[in-house]
Tab-separated table of C-alpha atoms in Angstrom:
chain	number	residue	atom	x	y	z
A	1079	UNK	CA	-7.247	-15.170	7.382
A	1080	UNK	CA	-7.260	-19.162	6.730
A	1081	UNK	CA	-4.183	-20.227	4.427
A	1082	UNK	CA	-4.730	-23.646	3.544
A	1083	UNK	CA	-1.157	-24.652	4.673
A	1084	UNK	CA	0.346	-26.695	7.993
A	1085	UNK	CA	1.901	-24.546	10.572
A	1086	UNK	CA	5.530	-23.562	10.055
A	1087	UNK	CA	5.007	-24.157	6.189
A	1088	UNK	CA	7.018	-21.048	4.745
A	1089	UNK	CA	10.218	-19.456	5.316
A	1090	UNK	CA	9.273	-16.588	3.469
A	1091	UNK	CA	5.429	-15.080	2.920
A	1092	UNK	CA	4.814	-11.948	1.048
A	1093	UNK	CA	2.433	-8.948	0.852
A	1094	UNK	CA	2.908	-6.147	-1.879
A	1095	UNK	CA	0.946	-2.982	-1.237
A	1096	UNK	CA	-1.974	-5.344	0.292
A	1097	UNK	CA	-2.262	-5.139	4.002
A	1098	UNK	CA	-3.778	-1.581	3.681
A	1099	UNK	CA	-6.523	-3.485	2.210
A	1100	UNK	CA	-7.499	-5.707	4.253
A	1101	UNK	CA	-10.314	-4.870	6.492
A	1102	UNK	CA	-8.835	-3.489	10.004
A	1103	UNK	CA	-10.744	-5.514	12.066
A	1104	UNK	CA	-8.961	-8.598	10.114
A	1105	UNK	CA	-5.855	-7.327	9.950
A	1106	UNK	CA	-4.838	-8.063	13.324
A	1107	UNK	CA	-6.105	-12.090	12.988
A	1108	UNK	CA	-4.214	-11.990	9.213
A	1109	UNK	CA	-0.667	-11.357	11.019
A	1110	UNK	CA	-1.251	-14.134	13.517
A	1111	UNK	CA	-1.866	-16.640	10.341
A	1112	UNK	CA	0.845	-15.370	8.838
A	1113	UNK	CA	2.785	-15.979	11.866
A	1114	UNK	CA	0.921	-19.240	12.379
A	1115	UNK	CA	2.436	-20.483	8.861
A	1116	UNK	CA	6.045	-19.034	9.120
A	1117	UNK	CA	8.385	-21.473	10.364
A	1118	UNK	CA	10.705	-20.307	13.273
A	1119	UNK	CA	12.785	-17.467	12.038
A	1120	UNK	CA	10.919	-17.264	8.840
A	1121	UNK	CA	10.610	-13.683	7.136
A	1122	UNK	CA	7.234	-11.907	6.122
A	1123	UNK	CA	8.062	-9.423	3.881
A	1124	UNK	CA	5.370	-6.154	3.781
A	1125	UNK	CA	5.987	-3.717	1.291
A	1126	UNK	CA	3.261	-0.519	1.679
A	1127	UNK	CA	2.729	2.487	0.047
A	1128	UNK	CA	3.900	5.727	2.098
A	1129	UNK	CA	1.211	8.181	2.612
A	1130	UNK	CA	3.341	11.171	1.368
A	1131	UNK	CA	4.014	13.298	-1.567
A	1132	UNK	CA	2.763	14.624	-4.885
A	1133	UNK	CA	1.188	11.591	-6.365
A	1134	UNK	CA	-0.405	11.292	-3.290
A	1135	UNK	CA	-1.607	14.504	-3.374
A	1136	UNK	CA	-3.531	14.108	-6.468
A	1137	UNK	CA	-4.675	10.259	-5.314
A	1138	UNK	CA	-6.016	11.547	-2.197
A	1139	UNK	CA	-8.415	13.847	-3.768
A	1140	UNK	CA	-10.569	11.173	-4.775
A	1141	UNK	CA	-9.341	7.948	-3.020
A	1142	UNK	CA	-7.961	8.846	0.568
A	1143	UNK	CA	-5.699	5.998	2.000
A	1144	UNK	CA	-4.637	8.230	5.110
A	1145	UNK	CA	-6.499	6.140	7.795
A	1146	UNK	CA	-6.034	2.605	5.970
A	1147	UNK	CA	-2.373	2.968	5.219
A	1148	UNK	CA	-2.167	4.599	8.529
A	1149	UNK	CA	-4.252	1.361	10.369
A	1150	UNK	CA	-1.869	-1.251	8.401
A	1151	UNK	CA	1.298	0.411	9.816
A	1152	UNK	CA	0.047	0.593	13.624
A	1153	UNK	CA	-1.065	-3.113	13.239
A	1154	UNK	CA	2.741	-4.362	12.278
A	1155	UNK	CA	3.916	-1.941	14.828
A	1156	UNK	CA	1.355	-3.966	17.547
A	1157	UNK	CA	2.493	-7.113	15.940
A	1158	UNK	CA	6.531	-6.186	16.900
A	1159	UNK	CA	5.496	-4.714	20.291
A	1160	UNK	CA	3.638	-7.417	21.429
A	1161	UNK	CA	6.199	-10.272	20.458
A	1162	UNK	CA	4.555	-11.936	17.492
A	1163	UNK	CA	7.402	-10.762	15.399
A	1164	UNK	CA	10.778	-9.352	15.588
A	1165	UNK	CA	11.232	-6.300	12.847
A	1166	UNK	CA	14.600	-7.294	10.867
A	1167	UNK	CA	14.632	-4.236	8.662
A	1168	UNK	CA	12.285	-1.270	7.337
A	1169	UNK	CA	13.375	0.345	4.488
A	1170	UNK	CA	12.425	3.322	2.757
A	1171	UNK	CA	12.345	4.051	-1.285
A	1172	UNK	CA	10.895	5.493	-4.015
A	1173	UNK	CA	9.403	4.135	-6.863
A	1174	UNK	CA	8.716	6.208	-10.177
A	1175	UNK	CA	6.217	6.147	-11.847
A	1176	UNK	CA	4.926	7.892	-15.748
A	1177	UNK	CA	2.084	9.040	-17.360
A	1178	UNK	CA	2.152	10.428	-20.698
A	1179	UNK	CA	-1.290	11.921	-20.552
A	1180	UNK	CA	-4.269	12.616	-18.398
A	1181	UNK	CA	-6.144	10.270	-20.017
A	1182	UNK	CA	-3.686	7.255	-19.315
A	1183	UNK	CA	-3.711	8.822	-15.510
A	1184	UNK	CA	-7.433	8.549	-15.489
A	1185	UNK	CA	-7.932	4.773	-17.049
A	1186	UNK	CA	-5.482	3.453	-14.893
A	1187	UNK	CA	-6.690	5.124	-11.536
A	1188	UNK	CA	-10.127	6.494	-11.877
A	1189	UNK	CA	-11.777	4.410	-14.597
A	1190	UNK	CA	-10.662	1.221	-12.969
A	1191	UNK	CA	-13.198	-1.678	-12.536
A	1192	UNK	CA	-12.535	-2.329	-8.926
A	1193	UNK	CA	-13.917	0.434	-7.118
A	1194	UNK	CA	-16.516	2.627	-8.253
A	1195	UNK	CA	-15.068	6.241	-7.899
A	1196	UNK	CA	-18.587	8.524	-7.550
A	1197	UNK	CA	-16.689	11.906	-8.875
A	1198	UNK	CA	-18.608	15.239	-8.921
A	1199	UNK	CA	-17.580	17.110	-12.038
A	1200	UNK	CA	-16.422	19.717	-10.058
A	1201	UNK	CA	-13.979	17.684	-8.006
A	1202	UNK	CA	-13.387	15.568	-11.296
A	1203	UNK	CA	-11.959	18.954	-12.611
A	1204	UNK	CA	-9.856	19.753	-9.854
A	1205	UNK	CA	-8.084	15.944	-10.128
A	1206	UNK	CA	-7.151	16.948	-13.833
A	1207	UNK	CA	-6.066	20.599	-13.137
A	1208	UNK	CA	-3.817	19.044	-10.167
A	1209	UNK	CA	-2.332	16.346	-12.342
A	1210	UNK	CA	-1.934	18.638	-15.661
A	1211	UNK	CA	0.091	20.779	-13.119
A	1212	UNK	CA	2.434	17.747	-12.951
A	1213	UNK	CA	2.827	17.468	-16.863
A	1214	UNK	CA	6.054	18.107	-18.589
A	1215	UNK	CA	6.807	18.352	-22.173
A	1216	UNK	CA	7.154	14.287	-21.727
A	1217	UNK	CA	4.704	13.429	-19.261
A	1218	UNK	CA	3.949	13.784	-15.364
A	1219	UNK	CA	6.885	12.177	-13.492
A	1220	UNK	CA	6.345	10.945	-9.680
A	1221	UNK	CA	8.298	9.648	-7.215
A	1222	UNK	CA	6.104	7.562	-5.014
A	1223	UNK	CA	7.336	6.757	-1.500
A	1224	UNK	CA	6.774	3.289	-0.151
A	1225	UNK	CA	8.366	1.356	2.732
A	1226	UNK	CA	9.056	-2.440	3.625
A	1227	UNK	CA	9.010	-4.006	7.039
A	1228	UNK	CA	10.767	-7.239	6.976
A	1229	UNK	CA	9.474	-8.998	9.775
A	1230	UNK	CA	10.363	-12.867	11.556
A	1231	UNK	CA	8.808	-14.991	13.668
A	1232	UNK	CA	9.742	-15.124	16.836
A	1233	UNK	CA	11.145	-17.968	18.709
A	1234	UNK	CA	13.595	-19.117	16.011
């Protein structure tokens, strides 16, 4: 919300699979700074995961992103609308992604040290038996969707 930098600083600022995480009440005051440092007719590039599809599934059984994910679009949407930025491009993909256990599943995305996942054994259970659905003879393959809005600063 406060980049240390002199306006029109950067042609180019980027945020990978991070707005959804910034508080919603900031996220509004984070696009004007990133506006603030853009030079005219610079670029911010936002790449954000799409809430959709089987890895999502299985994610939002313990860690819902619906409403953040959801908040982070409408805000860039708002941002276009209301003339801080001009949307350039949005583009859809998908990115795979491989686990070749349950266990590897579970360090990376339950075990990990920056949230504190409080799973009932009950609901832990139902994760696994969702993701072990997903296993093939050489792991659980995903496709997870994600999109990127290329926005630029107006007035260039």
């Amino acid at each position: 919300q406060a980049i240390d930098a002199p306006d029109g600083s950067f042609d180019l600022v980027f945020m990978f699979k991070s707005l959804h995480h910034v508080p919603r009440e900031l996220i509004a005051p984070s696009l004007r700074e990133i506006h603030r440092v853009l030079r005219p007719g610079g670029r911010a590039y936002f790449s954000e995961p799409v809430y959709f599809g089987d890895f999502n599934d299985i994610l939002s059984l313990f860690h819902d992103e619906e409403e953040v994910r959801r908040i982070a679009f409408d805000q860039l949407h708002a941002a276009v609308e209301t003339g801080l930025f001009e949307l350039d491009a949005e583009v859809f993909f998908q990115v795979p992604g491989s686990y070749q256990s349950w266990e590897q599943f579970e360090e990376r995305f339950i075990k990990v040290t920056h949230t504190q996942h409080d799973i009932a054994p009950g609901l832990y259970q139902r994760i696994k038996n969702a993701f072990l659905a997903q296993m093939t003879s050489d792991g659980a393959h995903f496709l997870k969707p994600h999109r990127v809005d290329i926005l630029r600063r107006s007035g260039a």
